[in-house]
PDB file of C-alpha atoms and ligand atoms in Angstrom:
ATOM      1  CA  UNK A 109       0.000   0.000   0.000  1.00 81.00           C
ATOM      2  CA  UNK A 110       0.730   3.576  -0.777  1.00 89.00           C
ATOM      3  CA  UNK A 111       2.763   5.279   2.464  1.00 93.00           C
ATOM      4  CA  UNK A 112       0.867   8.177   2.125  1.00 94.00           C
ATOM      5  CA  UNK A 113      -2.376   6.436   3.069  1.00 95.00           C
ATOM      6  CA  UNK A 114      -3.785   5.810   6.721  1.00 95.00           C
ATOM      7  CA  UNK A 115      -6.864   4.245   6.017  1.00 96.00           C
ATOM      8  CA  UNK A 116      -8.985   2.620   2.814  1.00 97.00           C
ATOM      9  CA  UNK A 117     -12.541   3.398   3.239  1.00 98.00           C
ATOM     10  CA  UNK A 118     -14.201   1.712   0.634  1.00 98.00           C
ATOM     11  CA  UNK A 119     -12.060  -0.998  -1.376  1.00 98.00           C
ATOM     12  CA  UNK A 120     -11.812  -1.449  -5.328  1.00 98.00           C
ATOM     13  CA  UNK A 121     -14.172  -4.768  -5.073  1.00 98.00           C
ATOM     14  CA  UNK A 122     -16.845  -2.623  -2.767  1.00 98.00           C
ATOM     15  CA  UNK A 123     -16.868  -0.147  -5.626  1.00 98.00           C
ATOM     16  CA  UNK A 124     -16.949  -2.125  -8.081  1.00 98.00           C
ATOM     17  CA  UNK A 125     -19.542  -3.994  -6.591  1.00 98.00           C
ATOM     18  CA  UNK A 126     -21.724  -0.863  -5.920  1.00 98.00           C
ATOM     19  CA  UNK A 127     -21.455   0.586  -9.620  1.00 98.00           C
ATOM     20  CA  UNK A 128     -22.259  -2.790 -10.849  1.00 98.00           C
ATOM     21  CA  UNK A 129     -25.948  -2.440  -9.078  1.00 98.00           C
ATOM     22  CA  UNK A 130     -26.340   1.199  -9.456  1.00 98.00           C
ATOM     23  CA  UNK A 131     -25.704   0.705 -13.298  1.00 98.00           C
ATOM     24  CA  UNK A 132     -28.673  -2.128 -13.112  1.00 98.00           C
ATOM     25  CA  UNK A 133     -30.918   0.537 -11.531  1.00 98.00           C
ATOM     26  CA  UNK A 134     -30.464   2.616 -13.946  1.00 98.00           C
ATOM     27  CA  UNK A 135     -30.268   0.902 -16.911  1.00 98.00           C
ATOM     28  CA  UNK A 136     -34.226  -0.464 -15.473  1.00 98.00           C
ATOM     29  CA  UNK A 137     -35.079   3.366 -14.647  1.00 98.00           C
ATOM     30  CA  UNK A 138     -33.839   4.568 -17.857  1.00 98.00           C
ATOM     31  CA  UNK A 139     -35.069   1.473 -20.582  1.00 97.00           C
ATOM     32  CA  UNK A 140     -37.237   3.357 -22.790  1.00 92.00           C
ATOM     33  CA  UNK A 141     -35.193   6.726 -22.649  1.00 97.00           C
ATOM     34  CA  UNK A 142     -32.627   8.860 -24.854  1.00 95.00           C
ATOM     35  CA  UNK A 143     -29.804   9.395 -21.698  1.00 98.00           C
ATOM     36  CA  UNK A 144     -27.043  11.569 -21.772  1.00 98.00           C
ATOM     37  CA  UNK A 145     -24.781  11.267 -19.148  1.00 98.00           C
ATOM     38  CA  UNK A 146     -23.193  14.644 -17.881  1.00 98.00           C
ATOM     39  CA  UNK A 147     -20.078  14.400 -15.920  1.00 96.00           C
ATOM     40  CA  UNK A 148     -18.017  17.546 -14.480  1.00 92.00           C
ATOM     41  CA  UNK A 149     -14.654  17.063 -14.943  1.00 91.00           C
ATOM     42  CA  UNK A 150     -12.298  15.793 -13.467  1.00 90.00           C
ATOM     43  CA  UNK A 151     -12.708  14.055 -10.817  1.00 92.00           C
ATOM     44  CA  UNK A 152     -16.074  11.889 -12.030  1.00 96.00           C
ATOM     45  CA  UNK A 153     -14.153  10.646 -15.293  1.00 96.00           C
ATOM     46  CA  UNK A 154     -13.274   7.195 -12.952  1.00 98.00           C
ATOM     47  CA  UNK A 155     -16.720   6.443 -12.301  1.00 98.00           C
ATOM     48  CA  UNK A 156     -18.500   7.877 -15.171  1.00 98.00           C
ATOM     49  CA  UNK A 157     -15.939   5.068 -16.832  1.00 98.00           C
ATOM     50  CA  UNK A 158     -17.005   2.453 -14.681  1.00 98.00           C
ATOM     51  CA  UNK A 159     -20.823   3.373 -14.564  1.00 98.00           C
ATOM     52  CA  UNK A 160     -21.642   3.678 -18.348  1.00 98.00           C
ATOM     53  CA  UNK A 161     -19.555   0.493 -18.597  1.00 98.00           C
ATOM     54  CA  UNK A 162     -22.491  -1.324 -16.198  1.00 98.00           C
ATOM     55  CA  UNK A 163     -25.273   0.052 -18.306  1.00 98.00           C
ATOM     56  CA  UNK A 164     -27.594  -2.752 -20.723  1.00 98.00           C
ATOM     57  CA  UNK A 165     -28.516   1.040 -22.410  1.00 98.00           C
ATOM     58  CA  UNK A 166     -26.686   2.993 -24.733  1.00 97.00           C
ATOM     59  CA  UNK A 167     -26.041   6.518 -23.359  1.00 98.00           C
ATOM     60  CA  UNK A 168     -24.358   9.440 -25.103  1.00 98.00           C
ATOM     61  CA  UNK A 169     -21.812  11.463 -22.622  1.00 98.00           C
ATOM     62  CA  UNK A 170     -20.703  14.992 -22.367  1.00 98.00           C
ATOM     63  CA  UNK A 171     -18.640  17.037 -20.199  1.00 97.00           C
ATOM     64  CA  UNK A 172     -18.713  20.709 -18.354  1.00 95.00           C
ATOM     65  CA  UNK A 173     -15.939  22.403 -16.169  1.00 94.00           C
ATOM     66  CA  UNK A 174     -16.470  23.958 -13.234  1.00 90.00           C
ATOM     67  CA  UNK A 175     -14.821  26.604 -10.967  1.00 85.00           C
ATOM     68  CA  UNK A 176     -15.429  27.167  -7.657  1.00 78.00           C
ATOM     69  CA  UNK A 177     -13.803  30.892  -5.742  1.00 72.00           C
ATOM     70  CA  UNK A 178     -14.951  32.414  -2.713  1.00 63.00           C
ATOM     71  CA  UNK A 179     -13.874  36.228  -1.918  1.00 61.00           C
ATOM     72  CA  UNK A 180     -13.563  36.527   1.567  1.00 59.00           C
ATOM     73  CA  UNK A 181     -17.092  37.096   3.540  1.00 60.00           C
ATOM     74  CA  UNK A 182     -18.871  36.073   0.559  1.00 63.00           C
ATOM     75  CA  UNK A 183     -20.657  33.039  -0.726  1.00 63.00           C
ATOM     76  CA  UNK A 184     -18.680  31.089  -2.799  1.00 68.00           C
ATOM     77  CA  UNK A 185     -19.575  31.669  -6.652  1.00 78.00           C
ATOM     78  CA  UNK A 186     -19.581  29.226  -9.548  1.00 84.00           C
ATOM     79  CA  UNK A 187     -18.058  29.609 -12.761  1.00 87.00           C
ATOM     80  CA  UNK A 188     -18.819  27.324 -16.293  1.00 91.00           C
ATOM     81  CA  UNK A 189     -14.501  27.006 -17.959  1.00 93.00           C
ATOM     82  CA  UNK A 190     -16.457  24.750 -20.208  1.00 95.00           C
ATOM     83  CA  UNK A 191     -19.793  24.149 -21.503  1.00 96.00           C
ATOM     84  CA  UNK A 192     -22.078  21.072 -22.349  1.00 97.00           C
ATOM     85  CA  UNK A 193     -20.948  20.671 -26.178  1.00 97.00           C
ATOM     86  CA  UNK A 194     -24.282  19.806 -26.952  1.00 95.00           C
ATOM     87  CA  UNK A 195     -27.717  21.330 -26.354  1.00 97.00           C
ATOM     88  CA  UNK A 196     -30.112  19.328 -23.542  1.00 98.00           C
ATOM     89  CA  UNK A 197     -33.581  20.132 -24.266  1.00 97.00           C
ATOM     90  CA  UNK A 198     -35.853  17.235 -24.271  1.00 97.00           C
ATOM     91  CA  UNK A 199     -32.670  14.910 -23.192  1.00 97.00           C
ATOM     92  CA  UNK A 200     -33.287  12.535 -20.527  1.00 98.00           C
ATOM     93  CA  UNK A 201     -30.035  14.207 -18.235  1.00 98.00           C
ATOM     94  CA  UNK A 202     -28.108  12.449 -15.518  1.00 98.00           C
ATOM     95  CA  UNK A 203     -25.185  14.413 -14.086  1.00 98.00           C
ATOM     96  CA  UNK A 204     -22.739  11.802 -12.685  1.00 98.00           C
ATOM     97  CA  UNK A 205     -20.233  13.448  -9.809  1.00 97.00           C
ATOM     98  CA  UNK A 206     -17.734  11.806  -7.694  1.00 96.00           C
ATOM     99  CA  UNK A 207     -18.647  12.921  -4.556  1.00 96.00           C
ATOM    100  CA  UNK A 208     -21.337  15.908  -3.071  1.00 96.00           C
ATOM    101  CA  UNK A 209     -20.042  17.670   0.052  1.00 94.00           C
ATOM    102  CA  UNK A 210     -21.674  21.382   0.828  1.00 92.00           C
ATOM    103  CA  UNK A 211     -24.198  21.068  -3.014  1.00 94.00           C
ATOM    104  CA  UNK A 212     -23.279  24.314  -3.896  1.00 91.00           C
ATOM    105  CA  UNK A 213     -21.221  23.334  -7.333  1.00 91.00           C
ATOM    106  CA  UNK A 214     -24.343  20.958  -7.874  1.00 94.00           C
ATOM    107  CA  UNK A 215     -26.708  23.746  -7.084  1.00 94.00           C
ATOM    108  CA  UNK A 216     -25.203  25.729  -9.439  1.00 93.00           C
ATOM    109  CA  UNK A 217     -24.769  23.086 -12.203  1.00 95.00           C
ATOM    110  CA  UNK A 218     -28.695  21.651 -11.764  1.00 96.00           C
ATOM    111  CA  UNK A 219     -29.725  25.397 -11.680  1.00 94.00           C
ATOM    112  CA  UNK A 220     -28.045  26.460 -14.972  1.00 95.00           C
ATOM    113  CA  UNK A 221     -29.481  22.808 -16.470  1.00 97.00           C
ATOM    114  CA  UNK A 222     -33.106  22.920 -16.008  1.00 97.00           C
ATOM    115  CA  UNK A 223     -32.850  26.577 -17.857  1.00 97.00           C
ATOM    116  CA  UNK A 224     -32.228  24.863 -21.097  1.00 98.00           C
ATOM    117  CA  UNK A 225     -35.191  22.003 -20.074  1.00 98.00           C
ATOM    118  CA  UNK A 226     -34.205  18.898 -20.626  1.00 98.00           C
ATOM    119  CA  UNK A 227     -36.629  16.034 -20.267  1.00 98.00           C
ATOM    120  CA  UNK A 228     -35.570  15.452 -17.218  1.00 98.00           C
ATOM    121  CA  UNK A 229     -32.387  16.515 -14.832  1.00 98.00           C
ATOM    122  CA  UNK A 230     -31.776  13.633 -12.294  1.00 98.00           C
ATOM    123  CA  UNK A 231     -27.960  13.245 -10.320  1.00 98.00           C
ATOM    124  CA  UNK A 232     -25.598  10.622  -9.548  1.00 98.00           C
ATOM    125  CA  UNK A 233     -22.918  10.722  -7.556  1.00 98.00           C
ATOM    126  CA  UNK A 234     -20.359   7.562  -5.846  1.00 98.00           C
ATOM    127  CA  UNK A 235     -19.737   9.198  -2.370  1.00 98.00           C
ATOM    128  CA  UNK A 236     -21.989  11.793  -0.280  1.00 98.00           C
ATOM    129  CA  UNK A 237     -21.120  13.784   2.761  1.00 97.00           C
ATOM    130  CA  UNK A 238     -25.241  14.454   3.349  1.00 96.00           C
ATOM    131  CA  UNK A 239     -24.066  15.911   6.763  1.00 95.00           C
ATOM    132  CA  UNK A 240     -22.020  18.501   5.200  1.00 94.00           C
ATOM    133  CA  UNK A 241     -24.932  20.640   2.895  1.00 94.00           C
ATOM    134  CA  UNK A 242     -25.427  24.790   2.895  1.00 92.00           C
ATOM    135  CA  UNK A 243     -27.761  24.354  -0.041  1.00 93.00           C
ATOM    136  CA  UNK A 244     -31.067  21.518  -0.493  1.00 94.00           C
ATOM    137  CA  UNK A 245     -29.545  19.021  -3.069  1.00 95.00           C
ATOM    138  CA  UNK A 246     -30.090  15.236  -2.649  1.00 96.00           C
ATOM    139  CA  UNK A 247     -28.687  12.874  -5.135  1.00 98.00           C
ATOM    140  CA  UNK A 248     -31.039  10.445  -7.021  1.00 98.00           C
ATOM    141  CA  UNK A 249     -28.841   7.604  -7.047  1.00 98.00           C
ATOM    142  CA  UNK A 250     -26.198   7.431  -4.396  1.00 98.00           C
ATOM    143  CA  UNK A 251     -23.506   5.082  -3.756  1.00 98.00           C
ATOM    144  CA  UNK A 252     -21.848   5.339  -0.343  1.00 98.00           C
ATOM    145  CA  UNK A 253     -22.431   7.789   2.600  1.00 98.00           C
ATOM    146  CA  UNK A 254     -18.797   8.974   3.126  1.00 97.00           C
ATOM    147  CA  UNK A 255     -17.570   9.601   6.346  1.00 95.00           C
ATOM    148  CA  UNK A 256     -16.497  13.317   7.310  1.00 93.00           C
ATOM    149  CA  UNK A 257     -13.313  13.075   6.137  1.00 94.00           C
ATOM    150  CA  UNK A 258     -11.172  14.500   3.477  1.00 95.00           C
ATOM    151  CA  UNK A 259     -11.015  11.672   0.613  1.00 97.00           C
ATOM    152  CA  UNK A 260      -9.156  10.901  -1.913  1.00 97.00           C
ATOM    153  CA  UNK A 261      -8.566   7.670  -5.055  1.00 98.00           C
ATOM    154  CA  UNK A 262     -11.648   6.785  -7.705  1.00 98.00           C
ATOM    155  CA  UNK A 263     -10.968  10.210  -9.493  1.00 97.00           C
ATOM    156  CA  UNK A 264     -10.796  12.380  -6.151  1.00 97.00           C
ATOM    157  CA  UNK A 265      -7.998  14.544  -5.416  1.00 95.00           C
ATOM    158  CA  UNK A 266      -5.298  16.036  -3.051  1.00 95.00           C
ATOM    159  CA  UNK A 267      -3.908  19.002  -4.904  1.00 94.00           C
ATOM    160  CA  UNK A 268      -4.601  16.689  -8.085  1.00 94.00           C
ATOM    161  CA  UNK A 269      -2.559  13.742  -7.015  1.00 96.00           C
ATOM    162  CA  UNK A 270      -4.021  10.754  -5.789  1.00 97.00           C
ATOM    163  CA  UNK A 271      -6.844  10.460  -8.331  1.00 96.00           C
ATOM    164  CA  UNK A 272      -5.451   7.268  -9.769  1.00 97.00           C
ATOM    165  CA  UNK A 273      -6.543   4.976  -6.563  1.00 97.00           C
ATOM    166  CA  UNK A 274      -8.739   2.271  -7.226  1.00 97.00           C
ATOM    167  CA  UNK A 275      -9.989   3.102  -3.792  1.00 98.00           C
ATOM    168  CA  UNK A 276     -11.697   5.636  -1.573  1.00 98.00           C
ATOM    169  CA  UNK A 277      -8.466   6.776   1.029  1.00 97.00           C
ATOM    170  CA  UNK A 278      -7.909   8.909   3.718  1.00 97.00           C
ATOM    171  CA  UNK A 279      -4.613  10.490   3.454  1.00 96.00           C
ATOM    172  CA  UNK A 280      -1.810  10.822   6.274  1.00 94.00           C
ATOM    173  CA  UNK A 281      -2.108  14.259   8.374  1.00 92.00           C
ATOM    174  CA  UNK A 282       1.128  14.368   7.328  1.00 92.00           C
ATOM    175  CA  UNK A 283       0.841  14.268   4.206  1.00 92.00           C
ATOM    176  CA  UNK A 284      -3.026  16.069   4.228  1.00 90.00           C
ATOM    177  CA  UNK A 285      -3.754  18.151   7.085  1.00 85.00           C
ATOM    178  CA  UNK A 286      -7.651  18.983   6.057  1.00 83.00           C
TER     179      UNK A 286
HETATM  180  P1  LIG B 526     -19.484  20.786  -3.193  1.00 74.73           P
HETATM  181  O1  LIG B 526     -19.862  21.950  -4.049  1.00 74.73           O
HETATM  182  O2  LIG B 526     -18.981  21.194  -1.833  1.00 74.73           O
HETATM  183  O3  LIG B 526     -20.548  19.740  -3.093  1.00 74.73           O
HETATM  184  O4  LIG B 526     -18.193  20.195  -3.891  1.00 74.73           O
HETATM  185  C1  LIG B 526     -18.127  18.988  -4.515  1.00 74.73           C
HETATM  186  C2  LIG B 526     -16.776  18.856  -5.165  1.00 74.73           C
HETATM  187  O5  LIG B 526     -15.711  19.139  -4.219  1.00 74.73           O
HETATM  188  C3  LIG B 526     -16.533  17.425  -5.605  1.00 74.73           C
HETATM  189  O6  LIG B 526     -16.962  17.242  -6.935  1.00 74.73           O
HETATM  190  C4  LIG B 526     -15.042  17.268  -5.440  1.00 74.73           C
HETATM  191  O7  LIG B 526     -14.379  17.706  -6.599  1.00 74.73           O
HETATM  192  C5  LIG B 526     -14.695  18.174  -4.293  1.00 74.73           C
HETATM  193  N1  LIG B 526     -14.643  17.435  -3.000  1.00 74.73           N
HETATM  194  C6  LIG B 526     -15.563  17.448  -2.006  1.00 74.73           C
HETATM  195  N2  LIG B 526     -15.191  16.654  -0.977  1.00 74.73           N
HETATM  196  C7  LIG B 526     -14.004  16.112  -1.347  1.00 74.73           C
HETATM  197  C8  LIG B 526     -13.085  15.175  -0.699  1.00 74.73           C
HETATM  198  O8  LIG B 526     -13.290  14.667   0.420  1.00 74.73           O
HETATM  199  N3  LIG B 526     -11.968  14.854  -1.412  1.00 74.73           N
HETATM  200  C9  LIG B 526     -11.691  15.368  -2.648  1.00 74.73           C
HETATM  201  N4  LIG B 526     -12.508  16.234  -3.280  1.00 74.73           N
HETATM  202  C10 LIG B 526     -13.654  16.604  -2.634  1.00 74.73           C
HETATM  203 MG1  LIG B 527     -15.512  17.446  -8.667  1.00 74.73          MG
END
């Protein structure tokens, strides 16, 4: 095992095993639809990998880029780098994210969506922090309730290393003092 790591949360075979049935539940919720499969970059590229892999449906995919600053005393804003490449309306949209912790970039993202009205908006995400919300989002489909701890592996990052992991860690204070 990787030094830098004190503890494996969730292990590559719990993962895998968890996409595996959230793909089934959505390839049964989603049998007679069009879906596209919206995934902000980077750190849901692992499981958007994984999860469109365990779909019986075809699916199209697209991508967005997010920012996220916060000037001091004020709430944190949201910023699109990149756009969806193609429009939404009528599309049967599932935005697939890594991991929810305070909403607010989902907020922002589900906000901007349901503008351009899709069919229908619906999210995904591998890990939430429920616990942890300013903002009322709830995830659709939801893999594992993370513990309150800083995470990293299955696409999430520590100053963008780590994301490789096949598993959910929790780094060294050492090494991550958050
Ligand atoms: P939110 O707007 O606070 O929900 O931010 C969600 C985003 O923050 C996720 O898509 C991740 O990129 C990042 N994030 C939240 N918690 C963690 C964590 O524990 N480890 C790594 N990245 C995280
Ligand atoms: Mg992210």
């Amino acid at each position: 095992m990787n030094s830098d790591i004190e503890e494996i949360l969730f292990s590559a075979e719990q993962i895998k095993a968890r996409v595996l049935e959230m793909g089934r539940e959505i390839s049964k919720d989603y049998a007679d639809k069009d879906l596209l499969l919206v995934t902000v970059l980077r750190g849901a590229i692992i499981f958007l990998a994984d999860l469109s892999r365990s779909l019986s449906i075809q699916a199209s995919i697209d991508f967005m880029v997010v920012t996220r600053y916060g000037y001091r005393d004020q709430p944190e804003e949201v910023k699109i780098l990149k756009d969806l490449d193609a429009p939404i309306e009528g599309r049967h949209v599932l935005i697939v994210e890594d991991i929810i912790d305070n909403g607010e970039t989902l907020h922002y993202i589900t906000k901007t969506l349901k503008l351009r009205n899709p069919a229908s908006l619906k999210i995904c995400t591998l890990f939430d922090k429920p616990y942890r919300r300013t903002v009322p989002i709830k995830p659709d489909y939801n893999g594992f309730v993370c513990p309150d701890r800083f995470v990293v592996g299955y696409g999430l990052d520590f100053k963008q290393r780590y994301r490789n992991f096949p598993f959910l860690a929790v780094l060294k204070r050492e090494v991550c003092p958050i």
